[in-house]
Amino acid sequence: MKKATALTLVLLMALALFAGCGAPAENSASPSSSAAQESQSAAKDSYTVAIAQYAQHGSLDNCREGFIDGLKQAGFEEGKNLTIEYKNAQADGGLNNQIASALAGTNPDLICAIATPMAQACYNAAGKANIPVIYTAVNDPVAAMLAGEDKMPTGNVTGTSDKLPVEEQLKTIRAILPEAKTIGILYTTSEVNSESCIAEYQALAPEYGFEIVTSGVNSTTEIPMAVDALLPKVDCLSNLTDNTVVSSLALILDKANAQNIPVFGSEIEQVKLGCVAAEGLDYFKLGQQTGAMAAKVLKGETTADQMAYEVIEGSSLYVNSEAMAKLGLTLPESLKDRVQEAAA
C-alpha cells in the first residue's frame, strides 16, 4: 500500500511539472496583445452614450448628428448596440450644470459634451465617477482648462476643437468690404472660447486695416440693447460660434439689416439664416471626427486621458447671395473660385 502511494505521488509530481512547462508560453504574450485580450474580454453587447448639448442651433445640431454618424461608422449604432441619452440646456447656465450632474449620475459608458460651457460642466460632474468625456465644438480647450499646451488632456477628457479660421475671415471681410474700418463682435462674457477668439481677432485685425469693437453680454435678454448700442459704431459685424449670441442670431440680423450693416457668420448654418458670408467649418464633419475618437474609447483601444485633442483641418467660404444682394454687396472675382452657396 505504501509503495502504491509513493508511486502515485511520483506520477502526480510529474504531471504537475509537465503542466507547468506550458505556462510560460501563455505568459510570454506581448503587452499589446495582453491589453487587446483584456479589452476584448471587457467588451459589452451594448453601450450607453450620453450627449449633453449646451444650446439649440444649427452648428451644434450638426455636431450632434455628425457625432452619432461617426459612432455608426465605427460599429456603434443606435437601436442595435447603442443607447443614446440626449439633453439640451437651451443656453441656460444653471440648467447646463444640472444636466451634466444628472447624466453623470446615470453612469453611462461615455459622455459627449457639445460646446465649451457643457464640456466644462460635464468634465467637473463626471470626474468623480471617472466617466470619459469626449467634447466637441470647443474653440480653445487650453483656455477652458480641458487640455494643456501640448494638447494632452487635464483628466479623463478629450475631443475636438472648432477653432475658427480668424485670419481667413478677416481676409474675406476685407475683400468684400474694401472701405470698412471697424468690425463689431458681440460675445458672452462667461464663454472662454469667445474671449480667446476675440483676442486673436484683436491681434490680427491691424494687419488688415481693421479695428475690433466688442460688446459683452451675460444672457440673451441683454442682446437687443447691446446690438442697438454696437451697430452705430461699426461697419459690419462678425459673428463667432458664441452659443448665447447664435441663439439670438435672427434678432441680430433683423436689427443689422435695418441699418444696412452686413453680418458675417462663422459657419454655414449662420449664412443660411442670413449672414452674408462666412469663412467657416463643417460642423457635421467635426462631429464625425469626434465620434471616431469616442469609438476608440468605447472599444478599449485607448482612454480619453491618453488622446490629444484634435482640430478639424481646412475651412470653406460660404456665401448667401440673396443676403448680399439686399445690402448691395458683390462678391469679388478673387473669391468666386472657392465659394459655396448657402441659401436658406
Tab-separated table of C-alpha atoms in Angstrom, residues 4-321:
chain	number	residue	atom	x	y	z
A	4	ALA	CA	1.432	2.316	-4.399
A	5	THR	CA	1.043	5.595	-2.574
A	6	ALA	CA	4.628	6.588	-3.327
A	7	LEU	CA	4.194	5.701	-6.991
A	8	THR	CA	1.026	7.790	-7.140
A	9	LEU	CA	2.832	10.784	-5.666
A	10	VAL	CA	5.638	10.470	-8.214
A	11	LEU	CA	3.132	10.397	-11.064
A	12	LEU	CA	1.284	13.429	-9.711
A	13	MET	CA	4.520	15.394	-9.399
A	14	ALA	CA	5.472	14.507	-12.972
A	15	LEU	CA	2.090	15.645	-14.268
A	16	ALA	CA	2.376	18.926	-12.356
A	17	LEU	CA	5.849	19.544	-13.777
A	18	PHE	CA	4.608	18.823	-17.310
A	19	ALA	CA	1.666	21.186	-16.911
A	20	GLY	CA	3.951	23.908	-15.559
A	21	CYS	CA	6.117	23.726	-18.667
A	22	GLY	CA	3.244	25.058	-20.746
A	23	ALA	CA	2.607	28.096	-18.521
A	24	PRO	CA	5.436	30.368	-19.760
A	25	ALA	CA	4.185	30.124	-23.349
A	26	GLU	CA	0.864	31.699	-22.304
A	27	ASN	CA	2.537	34.427	-20.244
A	28	SER	CA	5.063	35.252	-22.970
A	29	ALA	CA	2.464	37.192	-24.980
A	30	SER	CA	3.418	40.792	-25.734
A	31	PRO	CA	1.970	43.570	-23.542
A	32	SER	CA	-0.027	44.876	-26.502
A	33	SER	CA	-1.645	41.519	-27.197
A	34	SER	CA	-2.407	41.067	-23.493
A	35	ALA	CA	-4.046	44.507	-23.434
A	36	ALA	CA	-6.045	43.593	-26.506
A	37	GLN	CA	-7.216	40.389	-24.836
A	38	GLU	CA	-8.239	42.283	-21.734
A	39	SER	CA	-10.063	44.843	-23.886
A	40	GLN	CA	-11.833	42.122	-25.825
A	41	SER	CA	-12.887	40.319	-22.669
A	42	ALA	CA	-14.222	43.611	-21.323
A	43	ALA	CA	-16.257	44.311	-24.464
A	44	LYS	CA	-20.002	44.528	-23.953
A	45	ASP	CA	-23.020	43.737	-26.103
A	46	SER	CA	-24.398	47.251	-25.771
A	47	TYR	CA	-23.238	50.693	-24.707
A	48	THR	CA	-24.850	53.842	-23.370
A	49	VAL	CA	-23.611	57.243	-24.507
A	50	ALA	CA	-24.971	60.459	-23.014
A	51	ILE	CA	-24.999	63.533	-25.259
A	52	ALA	CA	-25.145	66.870	-23.454
A	53	GLN	CA	-25.638	69.884	-25.723
A	54	TYR	CA	-25.365	73.438	-24.439
A	55	ALA	CA	-27.676	75.248	-26.877
A	56	GLN	CA	-30.091	74.645	-29.722
A	57	HIS	CA	-28.774	75.961	-33.029
A	58	GLY	CA	-27.637	74.677	-36.397
A	59	SER	CA	-23.917	74.220	-35.863
A	60	LEU	CA	-24.295	72.338	-32.585
A	61	ASP	CA	-27.125	70.235	-34.027
A	62	ASN	CA	-24.838	69.330	-36.934
A	63	CYS	CA	-22.133	68.393	-34.436
A	64	ARG	CA	-24.509	66.046	-32.649
A	65	GLU	CA	-25.714	64.395	-35.854
A	66	GLY	CA	-22.132	64.029	-37.091
A	67	PHE	CA	-21.082	62.505	-33.771
A	68	ILE	CA	-23.810	59.870	-33.994
A	69	ASP	CA	-22.816	59.154	-37.588
A	70	GLY	CA	-19.159	58.826	-36.588
A	71	LEU	CA	-20.111	56.248	-33.962
A	72	LYS	CA	-22.208	54.375	-36.511
A	73	GLN	CA	-19.329	54.221	-38.976
A	74	ALA	CA	-17.232	52.680	-36.203
A	75	GLY	CA	-19.833	49.997	-35.455
A	76	PHE	CA	-21.920	51.620	-32.715
A	77	GLU	CA	-25.483	52.054	-33.958
A	78	GLU	CA	-28.483	53.282	-32.005
A	79	GLY	CA	-31.143	50.590	-31.687
A	80	LYS	CA	-28.613	47.790	-32.147
A	81	ASN	CA	-25.734	48.043	-29.704
A	82	LEU	CA	-26.029	51.686	-28.650
A	83	THR	CA	-28.402	53.635	-26.414
A	84	ILE	CA	-28.214	57.435	-26.552
A	85	GLU	CA	-29.411	59.725	-23.788
A	86	TYR	CA	-29.747	63.304	-25.070
A	87	LYS	CA	-30.234	66.525	-23.124
A	88	ASN	CA	-30.108	70.185	-24.228
A	89	ALA	CA	-29.555	73.094	-21.828
A	90	GLN	CA	-31.013	75.692	-24.224
A	91	ALA	CA	-28.105	78.061	-23.379
A	92	ASP	CA	-29.154	78.130	-19.706
A	93	GLY	CA	-26.068	78.085	-17.480
A	94	GLY	CA	-27.949	76.756	-14.447
A	95	LEU	CA	-29.646	74.003	-16.431
A	96	ASN	CA	-26.297	73.262	-18.027
A	97	ASN	CA	-24.812	72.132	-14.713
A	98	GLN	CA	-27.939	70.239	-13.706
A	99	ILE	CA	-27.889	68.229	-16.941
A	100	ALA	CA	-24.202	67.415	-16.555
A	101	SER	CA	-24.724	66.145	-12.994
A	102	ALA	CA	-27.858	64.184	-13.892
A	103	LEU	CA	-26.221	62.432	-16.844
A	104	ALA	CA	-23.108	61.610	-14.849
A	105	GLY	CA	-25.390	60.110	-12.211
A	106	THR	CA	-26.719	57.557	-14.713
A	107	ASN	CA	-23.151	56.238	-15.120
A	108	PRO	CA	-23.044	55.986	-18.931
A	109	ASP	CA	-20.100	54.445	-20.745
A	110	LEU	CA	-19.171	57.858	-22.136
A	111	ILE	CA	-20.444	61.443	-22.229
A	112	CYS	CA	-20.284	63.591	-25.354
A	113	ALA	CA	-20.320	67.265	-24.375
A	114	ILE	CA	-21.163	69.768	-27.117
A	115	ALA	CA	-19.831	73.343	-26.719
A	116	THR	CA	-17.421	74.780	-24.179
A	117	PRO	CA	-19.759	75.506	-21.218
A	118	MET	CA	-21.186	71.986	-21.412
A	119	ALA	CA	-17.741	70.414	-21.792
A	120	GLN	CA	-16.559	72.140	-18.615
A	121	ALA	CA	-19.706	71.163	-16.704
A	122	CYS	CA	-19.565	67.519	-17.803
A	123	TYR	CA	-15.870	67.222	-17.017
A	124	ASN	CA	-16.491	68.500	-13.495
A	125	ALA	CA	-19.540	66.276	-12.985
A	126	ALA	CA	-18.063	63.101	-14.480
A	127	GLY	CA	-14.642	63.360	-12.889
A	128	LYS	CA	-15.587	61.749	-9.570
A	129	ALA	CA	-17.102	58.736	-11.348
A	130	ASN	CA	-14.211	58.622	-13.832
A	131	ILE	CA	-16.617	58.641	-16.780
A	132	PRO	CA	-14.783	59.561	-20.009
A	133	VAL	CA	-15.902	62.837	-21.564
A	134	ILE	CA	-15.437	63.493	-25.281
A	135	TYR	CA	-16.158	67.098	-26.206
A	136	THR	CA	-16.741	68.880	-29.485
A	137	ALA	CA	-17.219	72.495	-30.625
A	138	VAL	CA	-14.725	73.780	-28.043
A	139	ASN	CA	-12.784	76.646	-29.599
A	140	ASP	CA	-9.909	76.712	-27.100
A	141	PRO	CA	-9.549	73.590	-24.911
A	142	VAL	CA	-6.470	75.061	-23.226
A	143	ALA	CA	-8.265	78.239	-22.111
A	144	ALA	CA	-11.189	76.058	-20.990
A	145	MET	CA	-8.674	74.094	-18.842
A	146	LEU	CA	-9.552	70.849	-20.601
A	147	ALA	CA	-6.063	70.404	-22.034
A	148	GLY	CA	-2.516	71.621	-21.693
A	149	GLU	CA	-0.426	73.497	-24.219
A	150	ASP	CA	0.729	70.142	-25.611
A	151	LYS	CA	-2.934	69.307	-26.425
A	152	MET	CA	-2.930	66.475	-23.900
A	153	PRO	CA	-5.922	66.207	-21.544
A	154	THR	CA	-6.040	67.532	-17.999
A	155	GLY	CA	-8.001	64.423	-16.999
A	156	ASN	CA	-10.287	61.772	-18.463
A	157	VAL	CA	-11.451	64.203	-21.147
A	158	THR	CA	-10.576	64.950	-24.776
A	159	GLY	CA	-12.286	65.804	-28.046
A	160	THR	CA	-12.267	68.217	-30.970
A	161	SER	CA	-11.780	71.944	-31.314
A	162	ASP	CA	-13.761	74.182	-33.656
A	163	LYS	CA	-11.066	76.849	-33.673
A	164	LEU	CA	-12.197	79.495	-36.120
A	165	PRO	CA	-10.067	80.491	-39.135
A	166	VAL	CA	-9.901	84.091	-37.936
A	167	GLU	CA	-7.270	85.313	-40.387
A	168	GLU	CA	-9.165	83.853	-43.359
A	169	GLN	CA	-12.321	85.570	-42.085
A	170	LEU	CA	-10.536	88.922	-41.923
A	171	LYS	CA	-9.257	88.433	-45.487
A	172	THR	CA	-12.792	87.678	-46.672
A	173	ILE	CA	-14.293	90.717	-44.950
A	174	ARG	CA	-11.588	92.963	-46.419
A	175	ALA	CA	-12.210	91.572	-49.918
A	176	ILE	CA	-15.988	92.116	-49.705
A	177	LEU	CA	-15.812	95.429	-47.815
A	178	PRO	CA	-12.682	97.218	-49.099
A	179	GLU	CA	-13.601	100.509	-47.379
A	180	ALA	CA	-14.585	99.088	-43.973
A	181	LYS	CA	-12.631	100.174	-40.903
A	182	THR	CA	-14.432	98.688	-37.897
A	183	ILE	CA	-15.731	95.197	-37.126
A	184	GLY	CA	-18.170	94.684	-34.268
A	185	ILE	CA	-18.230	91.463	-32.258
A	186	LEU	CA	-20.944	90.586	-29.773
A	187	TYR	CA	-19.994	87.909	-27.246
A	188	THR	CA	-20.934	86.276	-23.953
A	189	THR	CA	-18.604	87.233	-21.129
A	190	SER	CA	-18.836	83.800	-19.490
A	191	GLU	CA	-17.746	81.869	-22.587
A	192	VAL	CA	-13.958	81.486	-22.533
A	193	ASN	CA	-13.975	80.295	-26.136
A	194	SER	CA	-15.344	83.678	-27.235
A	195	GLU	CA	-12.785	85.624	-25.234
A	196	SER	CA	-9.980	83.545	-26.753
A	197	CYS	CA	-11.301	84.122	-30.269
A	198	ILE	CA	-11.664	87.868	-29.734
A	199	ALA	CA	-8.069	88.069	-28.562
A	200	GLU	CA	-6.997	86.530	-31.868
A	201	TYR	CA	-9.197	88.960	-33.819
A	202	GLN	CA	-7.673	91.912	-31.984
A	203	ALA	CA	-4.138	90.675	-32.602
A	204	LEU	CA	-4.636	90.150	-36.346
A	205	ALA	CA	-7.074	92.944	-37.240
A	206	PRO	CA	-4.478	95.755	-37.602
A	207	GLU	CA	-2.701	93.746	-40.311
A	208	TYR	CA	-5.833	94.080	-42.437
A	209	GLY	CA	-6.653	97.664	-41.512
A	210	PHE	CA	-9.445	96.872	-39.059
A	211	GLU	CA	-10.335	97.939	-35.546
A	212	ILE	CA	-12.330	95.454	-33.435
A	213	VAL	CA	-15.167	96.866	-31.328
A	214	THR	CA	-16.643	94.421	-28.831
A	215	SER	CA	-19.752	94.269	-26.680
A	216	GLY	CA	-20.159	91.664	-23.940
A	217	VAL	CA	-23.450	90.275	-22.626
A	218	ASN	CA	-24.338	87.909	-19.808
A	219	SER	CA	-27.552	86.467	-21.249
A	220	THR	CA	-29.886	86.608	-24.239
A	221	THR	CA	-32.026	89.248	-22.516
A	222	GLU	CA	-29.165	91.756	-22.831
A	223	ILE	CA	-28.630	91.193	-26.552
A	224	PRO	CA	-31.226	93.629	-28.015
A	225	MET	CA	-29.809	96.624	-26.131
A	226	ALA	CA	-26.208	95.548	-26.787
A	227	VAL	CA	-26.838	95.271	-30.540
A	228	ASP	CA	-28.523	98.677	-30.650
A	229	ALA	CA	-25.507	100.234	-28.929
A	230	LEU	CA	-22.945	98.414	-31.080
A	231	LEU	CA	-24.316	98.906	-34.605
A	232	PRO	CA	-23.736	102.704	-34.861
A	233	LYS	CA	-20.053	102.167	-34.050
A	234	VAL	CA	-19.162	99.620	-36.739
A	235	ASP	CA	-19.128	98.963	-40.476
A	236	CYS	CA	-20.047	95.294	-40.077
A	237	LEU	CA	-20.461	92.527	-37.525
A	238	SER	CA	-18.505	89.289	-37.396
A	239	ASN	CA	-20.335	86.598	-35.518
A	240	LEU	CA	-18.474	83.951	-33.521
A	241	THR	CA	-19.677	80.485	-32.552
A	242	ASP	CA	-20.716	82.043	-29.229
A	243	ASN	CA	-23.704	79.925	-28.254
A	244	THR	CA	-25.759	82.559	-26.447
A	245	VAL	CA	-25.310	85.046	-29.277
A	246	VAL	CA	-26.030	82.494	-32.009
A	247	SER	CA	-29.281	81.611	-30.248
A	248	SER	CA	-30.394	85.206	-30.931
A	249	LEU	CA	-28.979	85.494	-34.452
A	250	ALA	CA	-32.372	86.139	-36.090
A	251	LEU	CA	-32.865	89.198	-33.882
A	252	ILE	CA	-29.338	90.455	-34.564
A	253	LEU	CA	-29.817	90.079	-38.315
A	254	ASP	CA	-33.110	91.991	-38.244
A	255	LYS	CA	-31.542	94.912	-36.431
A	256	ALA	CA	-28.388	94.935	-38.575
A	257	ASN	CA	-30.272	94.682	-41.880
A	258	ALA	CA	-32.482	97.597	-40.860
A	259	GLN	CA	-29.320	99.736	-40.702
A	260	ASN	CA	-27.656	98.165	-43.777
A	261	ILE	CA	-24.903	96.667	-41.653
A	262	PRO	CA	-23.547	93.362	-43.065
A	263	VAL	CA	-23.235	90.448	-40.656
A	264	PHE	CA	-20.581	87.813	-41.310
A	265	GLY	CA	-21.063	84.367	-39.813
A	266	SER	CA	-18.651	81.667	-38.712
A	267	GLU	CA	-20.228	78.549	-40.277
A	268	ILE	CA	-22.737	77.504	-42.931
A	269	GLU	CA	-25.885	77.443	-40.774
A	270	GLN	CA	-25.417	81.105	-39.823
A	271	VAL	CA	-25.097	82.008	-43.510
A	272	LYS	CA	-28.276	80.088	-44.295
A	273	LEU	CA	-30.046	82.200	-41.671
A	274	GLY	CA	-28.996	85.439	-43.391
A	275	CYS	CA	-25.350	86.279	-42.693
A	276	VAL	CA	-23.756	87.490	-45.921
A	277	ALA	CA	-20.748	85.167	-45.813
A	278	ALA	CA	-18.509	83.103	-43.549
A	279	GLU	CA	-15.098	81.551	-43.669
A	280	GLY	CA	-16.230	78.592	-41.656
A	281	LEU	CA	-16.081	74.967	-40.667
A	282	ASP	CA	-18.173	71.912	-41.492
A	283	TYR	CA	-19.671	71.017	-38.130
A	284	PHE	CA	-21.087	67.700	-39.318
A	285	LYS	CA	-17.554	66.579	-40.209
A	286	LEU	CA	-16.337	67.898	-36.880
A	287	GLY	CA	-18.939	65.721	-35.179
A	288	GLN	CA	-17.901	62.695	-37.230
A	289	GLN	CA	-14.281	63.206	-36.182
A	290	THR	CA	-15.430	63.365	-32.559
A	291	GLY	CA	-17.494	60.198	-32.941
A	292	ALA	CA	-14.462	58.348	-34.272
A	293	MET	CA	-12.492	59.388	-31.174
A	294	ALA	CA	-15.304	58.257	-28.881
A	295	ALA	CA	-15.477	54.887	-30.652
A	296	LYS	CA	-11.821	54.223	-29.847
A	297	VAL	CA	-12.563	54.744	-26.167
A	298	LEU	CA	-15.640	52.507	-26.249
A	299	LYS	CA	-13.667	49.765	-27.996
A	300	GLY	CA	-10.967	49.938	-25.368
A	301	GLU	CA	-8.297	50.882	-27.903
A	302	THR	CA	-7.279	53.840	-25.756
A	303	THR	CA	-8.562	56.077	-22.976
A	304	ALA	CA	-9.650	59.685	-23.105
A	305	ASP	CA	-6.773	60.818	-20.915
A	306	GLN	CA	-4.266	59.406	-23.415
A	307	MET	CA	-5.631	61.199	-26.500
A	308	ALA	CA	-4.598	64.695	-27.536
A	309	TYR	CA	-7.484	66.894	-28.640
A	310	GLU	CA	-7.874	67.315	-32.391
A	311	VAL	CA	-8.555	70.326	-34.605
A	312	ILE	CA	-10.524	69.965	-37.838
A	313	GLU	CA	-8.444	70.815	-40.873
A	314	GLY	CA	-9.427	73.366	-43.511
A	315	SER	CA	-12.316	75.783	-43.951
A	316	SER	CA	-14.748	76.779	-46.685
A	317	LEU	CA	-16.164	80.073	-47.899
A	318	TYR	CA	-19.961	80.119	-47.606
A	319	VAL	CA	-21.990	82.912	-49.180
A	320	ASN	CA	-25.665	83.889	-49.115
A	321	SER	CA	-26.109	85.661	-52.457
